[in-house]
Coordinates of C-alpha atoms in Angstrom, one line a residue:
X1 CA 109.0 126.2 84.8
X2 CA 110.5 127.8 87.7
X3 CA 107.9 130.8 87.7
X4 CA 105.2 128.2 87.8
X5 CA 106.5 126.4 90.3
X6 CA 107.1 129.3 93.0
X7 CA 103.5 130.8 92.6
X8 CA 102.0 126.5 92.9
X9 CA 104.0 126.8 96.3
X10 CA 102.9 130.3 97.2
X11 CA 99.1 129.8 96.7
X12 CA 99.3 126.3 98.6
X13 CA 101.3 128.0 101.6
X14 CA 99.0 130.9 101.5
X15 CA 95.9 128.2 101.0
X16 CA 97.0 126.4 104.1
X17 CA 97.3 129.4 106.4
X18 CA 94.0 131.0 105.5
X19 CA 92.8 127.2 106.7
X20 CA 94.3 126.9 109.8
X21 CA 94.0 130.8 110.8
X22 CA 90.2 130.0 110.5
X23 CA 90.5 126.9 112.8
X24 CA 92.6 129.2 115.1
X25 CA 90.4 132.0 115.4
X26 CA 87.5 129.7 115.8
X27 CA 89.2 128.3 119.3
X28 CA 90.1 131.8 120.3
X29 CA 86.3 133.2 119.9
X30 CA 85.4 131.4 123.5
X31 CA 85.4 134.1 126.0
X32 CA 88.3 134.2 128.8
X33 CA 86.2 132.7 132.0
X34 CA 88.6 134.1 134.1
X35 CA 88.8 137.6 132.6
X36 CA 92.3 137.7 132.6
X37 CA 94.7 140.1 130.2
X38 CA 96.0 138.0 127.2
X39 CA 99.8 137.0 127.4
X40 CA 102.3 138.0 124.9
X41 CA 102.3 136.0 122.5
X42 CA 104.7 134.7 119.4
X43 CA 103.6 134.1 116.2
X44 CA 106.7 131.6 114.1
X45 CA 106.4 130.6 110.9
X46 CA 109.3 128.1 109.7
X47 CA 109.8 127.3 106.1
X48 CA 112.1 124.3 105.2
X49 CA 113.4 124.9 101.8
X50 CA 116.1 122.8 100.1
X51 CA 119.1 124.7 102.0
X52 CA 117.5 126.9 104.2
X53 CA 115.5 127.7 107.1
X54 CA 113.7 130.8 106.9
X55 CA 111.9 132.1 110.0
X56 CA 109.1 134.9 110.3
X57 CA 108.2 136.3 113.7
X58 CA 104.8 138.2 114.5
X59 CA 103.9 139.7 117.9
X60 CA 100.5 139.8 119.4
X61 CA 99.8 141.6 123.0
X62 CA 103.6 142.8 123.0
X63 CA 104.3 145.5 125.3
X64 CA 106.3 148.3 123.4
X65 CA 109.6 149.5 124.3
X66 CA 113.2 148.5 123.7
X67 CA 114.7 144.5 123.9
X68 CA 117.8 142.9 123.7
X69 CA 117.1 140.2 121.0
X70 CA 119.9 137.3 120.9
X71 CA 120.3 135.8 117.5
X72 CA 121.5 131.9 116.9
X73 CA 125.2 131.8 116.1
X74 CA 124.3 130.7 112.6
X75 CA 122.0 133.5 111.7
X76 CA 121.9 135.5 108.2
X77 CA 119.4 137.7 106.3
X78 CA 118.4 139.0 108.9
X79 CA 115.6 141.9 108.6
X80 CA 113.2 144.1 110.7
X81 CA 110.2 145.6 108.8
X82 CA 110.8 149.3 110.4
X83 CA 114.3 148.9 110.4
X84 CA 114.5 149.3 114.4
X85 CA 117.3 146.7 114.9
X86 CA 120.5 148.2 116.2
X87 CA 123.3 145.5 116.3
X88 CA 125.4 145.3 119.3
X89 CA 127.6 142.5 118.6
X90 CA 127.4 139.7 116.0
X91 CA 124.8 137.8 118.5
X92 CA 122.6 140.5 119.8
X93 CA 120.7 143.7 118.8
X94 CA 119.2 146.3 120.5
X95 CA 115.0 146.4 119.0
X96 CA 112.5 149.3 119.3
X97 CA 109.6 147.8 119.2
X98 CA 106.2 150.3 118.9
X99 CA 103.6 147.8 118.2
X100 CA 103.5 146.3 114.6
X101 CA 107.3 145.0 113.7
X102 CA 108.1 142.0 112.4
X103 CA 111.4 140.2 112.5
X104 CA 112.8 137.4 110.2
X105 CA 116.7 135.9 109.9
X106 CA 117.4 132.6 108.1
X107 CA 119.9 129.8 109.1
X108 CA 121.6 127.2 107.0
X109 CA 119.7 123.8 106.4
X110 CA 123.2 122.2 107.6
X111 CA 121.5 119.6 109.7
X112 CA 118.5 118.2 108.0
X113 CA 116.6 116.3 110.8
X114 CA 117.5 118.8 113.8
X115 CA 116.5 122.0 114.3
X116 CA 117.8 123.3 118.2
X117 CA 119.1 126.7 119.6
X118 CA 117.3 128.4 116.9
X119 CA 114.5 130.3 118.1
X120 CA 115.5 134.1 119.6
X121 CA 115.5 135.5 122.8
X122 CA 114.5 138.7 124.0
X123 CA 115.1 140.7 127.5
X124 CA 113.9 143.5 128.7
X125 CA 116.6 145.2 131.1
X126 CA 117.9 142.2 133.3
X127 CA 115.0 139.4 132.6
X128 CA 113.8 137.6 130.1
X129 CA 110.9 137.7 128.2
X130 CA 108.8 134.6 128.7
X131 CA 106.2 134.9 125.7
X132 CA 103.7 132.0 124.6
X133 CA 104.6 130.4 121.2
X134 CA 102.9 129.7 118.1
X135 CA 104.4 127.8 115.5
X136 CA 103.7 126.7 112.2
X137 CA 106.2 125.0 110.0
X138 CA 106.2 124.9 105.9
X139 CA 108.6 121.7 105.1
X140 CA 108.9 121.9 101.0
X141 CA 112.0 119.7 101.1
X142 CA 111.3 116.6 103.5
X143 CA 107.7 116.1 102.6
X144 CA 107.6 112.2 103.1
X145 CA 108.8 112.5 107.0
X146 CA 107.5 114.1 109.9
X147 CA 108.7 116.8 112.2
X148 CA 107.9 116.3 116.3
X149 CA 108.6 119.1 118.9
X150 CA 107.9 119.8 122.6
X151 CA 104.3 120.1 122.4
X152 CA 101.5 118.1 120.1
X153 CA 100.7 119.0 116.4
X154 CA 97.5 120.7 115.8
X155 CA 97.4 120.0 112.5
X156 CA 99.6 118.1 109.6
X157 CA 98.2 118.6 106.5
X158 CA 100.2 117.1 103.1
X159 CA 100.0 119.1 99.5
X160 CA 101.8 118.5 96.6
X161 CA 104.8 120.8 97.2
X162 CA 104.3 120.9 101.0
X163 CA 103.9 119.7 104.1
X164 CA 102.2 122.1 106.7
X165 CA 102.4 121.8 110.5
X166 CA 101.0 124.0 113.3
X167 CA 101.7 122.8 116.9
X168 CA 100.3 123.6 120.3
X169 CA 101.3 127.2 121.8
X170 CA 103.7 126.6 124.6
X171 CA 105.8 129.7 126.8
X172 CA 108.9 127.3 127.1
X173 CA 112.0 129.3 125.6
X174 CA 113.3 126.1 124.2
X175 CA 111.8 124.4 121.3
X176 CA 113.5 121.9 119.9
X177 CA 112.3 120.1 116.1
X178 CA 113.2 116.6 114.9
X179 CA 112.5 115.1 111.5
X180 CA 111.8 111.5 112.0
X181 CA 114.1 110.2 109.0
X182 CA 113.5 106.4 110.5
X183 CA 109.9 105.5 109.8
X184 CA 110.6 102.8 113.0
X185 CA 111.0 104.9 115.5
X186 CA 107.8 105.9 117.9
X187 CA 107.1 108.6 119.8
X188 CA 105.6 109.1 123.5
X189 CA 104.6 111.9 125.1
X190 CA 104.2 113.1 128.6
X191 CA 102.9 116.4 128.9
X192 CA 105.2 118.8 127.1
X193 CA 107.8 116.3 126.8
X194 CA 108.8 113.9 123.9
X195 CA 110.4 110.6 123.9
X196 CA 111.5 108.8 120.7
X197 CA 113.0 105.5 120.4
X198 CA 112.8 102.4 118.2
X199 CA 110.5 100.1 117.7
X200 CA 112.6 97.0 118.9
X201 CA 112.8 99.0 122.4
X202 CA 109.6 99.9 123.8
X203 CA 109.6 102.0 126.9
X204 CA 108.8 100.3 130.0
X205 CA 106.5 101.2 132.4
X206 CA 109.4 102.1 135.0
X207 CA 111.0 104.5 132.6
X208 CA 107.7 106.3 132.2
X209 CA 107.5 106.8 135.9
X210 CA 111.2 107.8 135.8
X211 CA 110.9 110.4 133.2
X212 CA 107.4 111.8 134.9
X213 CA 109.7 111.9 138.4
X214 CA 112.2 114.0 136.2
X215 CA 109.1 116.6 134.9
X216 CA 109.0 118.0 138.3
X217 CA 112.7 119.1 138.4
X218 CA 113.5 120.1 134.7
X219 CA 112.2 121.9 132.1
X220 CA 110.5 120.2 129.1
X221 CA 112.7 118.4 126.2
X222 CA 112.9 116.3 123.6
X223 CA 114.6 113.4 124.2
X224 CA 115.8 110.7 121.6
X225 CA 116.8 107.1 123.1
X226 CA 119.6 104.8 121.2
X227 CA 121.5 107.9 120.1
X228 CA 124.9 108.2 120.8
X229 CA 125.5 110.4 123.1
X230 CA 126.4 113.9 122.6
X231 CA 126.1 117.4 123.8
X232 CA 122.6 118.5 124.5
X233 CA 121.2 121.8 122.7
X234 CA 118.4 123.9 123.0
X235 CA 115.7 121.5 125.0
X236 CA 117.0 118.5 122.4
X237 CA 118.6 115.6 124.4
X238 CA 120.2 112.4 122.4
X239 CA 121.3 109.7 124.8
X240 CA 122.4 106.1 124.7
X241 CA 120.4 105.0 127.3
X242 CA 117.5 105.8 129.9
X243 CA 120.2 106.3 132.7
X244 CA 121.6 109.4 131.0
X245 CA 118.6 111.4 130.7
X246 CA 118.9 113.1 133.9
X247 CA 122.8 113.9 133.7
X248 CA 121.6 115.4 130.2
X249 CA 119.2 117.4 131.4
X250 CA 121.2 118.9 134.4
X251 CA 124.0 119.9 131.5
X252 CA 121.6 121.8 129.5
X253 CA 119.5 123.6 132.3
X254 CA 122.6 124.6 134.5
X255 CA 123.9 126.4 131.1
X256 CA 120.3 127.7 130.3
X257 CA 120.2 129.0 133.9
X258 CA 124.4 130.5 133.8
X259 CA 125.4 131.5 130.7
X260 CA 128.5 133.2 132.9
X261 CA 132.0 132.1 131.7
X262 CA 132.8 130.7 135.1
X263 CA 130.3 127.5 134.8
X264 CA 133.2 125.9 132.2
X265 CA 135.4 124.7 134.9
X266 CA 132.6 124.5 137.6
X267 CA 130.3 122.1 135.6
X268 CA 132.5 118.9 135.7
X269 CA 132.5 119.2 139.8
X270 CA 129.3 119.3 139.6
X271 CA 129.1 116.7 137.1
X272 CA 131.4 114.6 138.9
X273 CA 129.6 115.3 142.2
X274 CA 126.0 114.4 141.6
X275 CA 126.2 112.0 138.6
X276 CA 129.6 110.6 138.3
X277 CA 130.7 109.8 141.5
X278 CA 132.8 106.6 140.0
X279 CA 134.2 108.4 137.9
X280 CA 137.5 110.5 137.2
X281 CA 137.7 113.4 135.1
X282 CA 139.9 116.6 135.7
X283 CA 142.2 115.8 138.7
X284 CA 140.7 119.0 140.0
X285 CA 137.0 118.3 139.7
X286 CA 137.4 115.0 141.3
X287 CA 139.1 116.7 144.5
X288 CA 136.4 119.1 144.6
X289 CA 133.7 116.8 144.5
X290 CA 135.8 114.7 146.8
X291 CA 136.0 116.9 149.3
X292 CA 132.1 117.8 149.6
X293 CA 131.1 114.4 149.5
X294 CA 133.2 114.2 152.9
X295 CA 131.2 116.7 154.8
X296 CA 128.1 116.7 152.8
X297 CA 125.4 113.5 153.2
X298 CA 123.8 112.3 150.4
X299 CA 120.4 113.8 151.3
X300 CA 122.3 117.4 151.5
X301 CA 124.5 116.9 148.2
X302 CA 120.5 116.2 146.6
X303 CA 119.1 119.2 148.3
X304 CA 121.8 121.5 146.9
X305 CA 121.2 120.0 143.4
X306 CA 117.7 120.6 143.6
X307 CA 118.2 124.4 144.8
X308 CA 120.8 125.4 142.1
X309 CA 118.1 124.4 139.5
X310 CA 115.5 126.2 140.9
X311 CA 118.3 130.0 141.3
X312 CA 116.4 133.2 139.1
X313 CA 119.8 133.1 137.5
X314 CA 120.8 136.5 139.5
X315 CA 124.6 135.3 140.1
X316 CA 127.3 133.5 139.1
X317 CA 127.6 129.6 138.8
X318 CA 130.5 129.6 141.4
X319 CA 128.9 132.7 143.4
X320 CA 125.5 130.1 143.6
X321 CA 127.0 126.9 144.5
X322 CA 129.4 128.6 147.2
X323 CA 126.2 130.4 148.6
X324 CA 124.1 127.1 148.6
X325 CA 127.2 125.4 150.4
X326 CA 127.5 127.5 153.2
X327 CA 123.6 127.7 153.5
X328 CA 123.2 124.2 153.8
X329 CA 126.1 123.6 156.2
X330 CA 125.5 126.7 158.4
X331 CA 128.7 128.1 157.7
X332 CA 130.5 130.4 155.3
X333 CA 132.4 129.2 152.3
X334 CA 133.9 130.5 149.4
X335 CA 135.1 127.0 148.3
X336 CA 134.6 127.5 144.3
X337 CA 135.3 130.9 144.3
X338 CA 139.0 130.3 145.4
X339 CA 139.3 127.6 143.2
X340 CA 138.1 129.7 140.4
X341 CA 141.0 131.9 141.1
X342 CA 144.3 130.5 142.6
X343 CA 146.7 128.4 140.6
X344 CA 147.0 126.2 143.8
X345 CA 144.2 123.5 145.3
X346 CA 142.3 125.2 148.2
X347 CA 140.5 122.3 150.2
X348 CA 136.7 122.9 151.5
X349 CA 136.8 124.8 154.8
X350 CA 134.5 126.9 156.5
X351 CA 134.7 130.0 158.5
X352 CA 133.7 130.4 162.2
X353 CA 131.3 133.1 162.6
X354 CA 131.9 133.2 166.2
X355 CA 135.3 135.3 167.8
X356 CA 137.9 133.0 169.2
X357 CA 138.3 135.0 172.4
X358 CA 140.8 134.1 176.1
X359 CA 140.3 135.8 179.3
X360 CA 142.4 138.6 177.7
X361 CA 142.1 139.3 174.6
X362 CA 140.1 138.6 171.3
X363 CA 142.0 136.6 168.6
X364 CA 142.3 138.5 165.2
X365 CA 141.5 135.6 163.0
X366 CA 138.5 133.0 162.8
X367 CA 138.7 129.5 163.6
X368 CA 137.4 127.3 160.6
X369 CA 136.1 123.5 160.0
X370 CA 137.6 121.0 157.5
X371 CA 135.9 117.6 157.5
X372 CA 133.6 118.9 160.3
X373 CA 136.4 119.2 162.5
X374 CA 137.3 122.3 164.3
X375 CA 140.9 124.2 163.5
X376 CA 142.2 127.1 165.0
X377 CA 144.8 129.3 163.6
X378 CA 148.0 128.3 165.1
X379 CA 150.0 131.1 165.3
X380 CA 147.4 133.6 167.4
X381 CA 146.4 131.1 169.4
X382 CA 150.4 130.2 170.9
X383 CA 150.6 134.3 171.0
X384 CA 147.6 134.3 173.4
X385 CA 148.8 131.4 175.3
X386 CA 152.4 132.9 175.5
X387 CA 154.4 129.8 174.0
X388 CA 157.0 130.3 172.0
X389 CA 157.1 129.9 168.2
X390 CA 159.4 129.1 165.4
X391 CA 158.6 128.4 162.0
X392 CA 161.0 127.1 159.2
X393 CA 158.6 127.7 156.0
X394 CA 161.2 126.1 153.8
X395 CA 161.3 122.8 155.7
X396 CA 157.1 122.9 156.7
X397 CA 158.6 122.6 160.5
X398 CA 157.0 124.6 163.1
X399 CA 159.1 124.5 166.5
X400 CA 156.7 124.7 169.6
X401 CA 157.9 125.9 173.3
X402 CA 155.7 125.2 176.6
X403 CA 157.4 124.8 179.9
X404 CA 158.8 121.7 180.0
X405 CA 158.0 120.5 176.7
X406 CA 159.3 121.2 172.7
X407 CA 157.2 119.8 169.8
X408 CA 158.4 119.8 166.2
X409 CA 155.2 120.0 164.3
X410 CA 155.5 119.0 160.2
X411 CA 152.7 120.4 157.6
X412 CA 151.4 116.8 155.8
X413 CA 152.8 114.5 158.3
X414 CA 151.0 112.5 160.6
X415 CA 154.0 112.1 163.0
X416 CA 155.7 114.7 165.5
X417 CA 158.7 115.0 167.7
X418 CA 158.3 115.6 171.3
X419 CA 161.6 116.9 173.3
X420 CA 163.7 115.8 170.8
X421 CA 163.5 112.3 170.6
X422 CA 159.7 110.8 171.3
X423 CA 157.9 110.2 168.4
X424 CA 154.2 110.6 168.2
X425 CA 151.2 110.3 165.6
X426 CA 148.8 112.7 165.0
X427 CA 146.4 112.6 162.0
X428 CA 145.7 115.9 159.9
X429 CA 147.6 117.7 163.3
X430 CA 148.1 120.7 160.9
X431 CA 146.8 122.3 157.9
X432 CA 147.4 124.9 155.7
X433 CA 144.6 126.9 154.8
X434 CA 145.0 131.1 152.8
X435 CA 148.3 130.7 153.4
X436 CA 148.1 130.2 157.4
X437 CA 148.5 127.0 159.4
X438 CA 145.9 125.6 161.4
X439 CA 145.7 123.1 164.2
X440 CA 142.9 120.3 165.2
X441 CA 141.3 121.4 167.9
X442 CA 141.9 117.5 169.6
X443 CA 145.4 118.3 169.5
X444 CA 145.2 122.0 170.8
X445 CA 143.6 120.2 173.9
X446 CA 145.9 117.4 174.3
X447 CA 149.3 118.8 173.0
X448 CA 149.2 122.1 174.1
X449 CA 146.8 122.3 177.2
X450 CA 144.2 124.4 175.6
X451 CA 140.9 124.1 176.8
X452 CA 138.9 125.1 174.0
X453 CA 134.8 125.5 174.7
X454 CA 132.1 126.4 171.9
X455 CA 129.8 128.9 173.3
X456 CA 126.6 130.5 171.7
X457 CA 128.1 133.7 170.6
X458 CA 132.0 132.5 170.6
X459 CA 134.7 130.0 171.1
X460 CA 136.6 130.0 174.4
X461 CA 140.5 129.5 174.8
X462 CA 142.2 128.9 178.2
X463 CA 145.4 127.5 179.1
X464 CA 144.6 124.5 181.5

């Protein structure tokens, strides 16, 4: 009996394939009006059996050469028709393509209503290959329900033992598939974007406009509304409400663009910065996001976000954020890099590229900016001026003596002592940065009688 069923399934599968490939050949018979070369294409055939996804790849217009192939984590039964795969580690292999190879693998059918992060990724050298995908799906297990993907269906044929789908081709690296087990769910499409929603909560025109605006910033996705929030995966975004869509899109795209390990601690900072300004996550995330929001306007923060999403991923996430903060502000910072490597918290500051000079010499250390205020290195500044300076690091106390006047300055205090008895108030008088003590420009001029003048190519300091 089992042999009869298997033979019937095989016959029906082949019949469907022949029918649909005839349609495909007919569509491709028209000449290419622009005369351009055909794009590399992958034909993917997915068979959904009782407890397994069987996934088969064939290649068209694919350039011969050596590729690195990344497999899904749960892959098993990996096969190559010409035995040209050489395993590098548990998830990647080196593949020598000569023109006729085919690849196949299996995935366990643990999640019966969705398929994400399932497709292979190909890299040649440092660049990922972005082919066009032609996807066919044969479902022998859930025939009474329909599958949806990020492109619309060209066909949906149901036979006794199989339901066969063919989808419009796409060049997107992610291709999530979702089985609509709930017959009351509705589907709304906009380009390659797909949104499923309960029929009891129709999508408003405002929501449609909002999603269309996101299409200009993010890669296409399959969004399921009214779902318990979960981590986005492979272009699939389950969200409870419309307001969560962009945050989920951002997380997915950043993780896709920046695969480096540093993102695991940097992403909470960016989430806090761009989306969760009123929430408190990790203490450091909140502090770092707060430092950035003090310095940058809403428009500048939005500019940083947009540039972060358009990168070519040639650097790590930490390096890229520092690069963008520096670019938008106009001065150099290593804010994220320092907090990645440092045990103690390093505040956001920027290096002045202009040298600090006096009439007699050039200071070896640069001035910095914190909170859009200039700070100058205290000890080199006092040396230039010829003032006496005695630090007491244990007490976070610094004794400074001028002609006829002496000061006791304290780190992290808004008061100071003048001439051993008089108290003064000074907000953010001293700041410690990279183990060095800096004094705010205003108090350098007011308390130390040193003029500070910023010129086009230098910062000039001179005693009054």
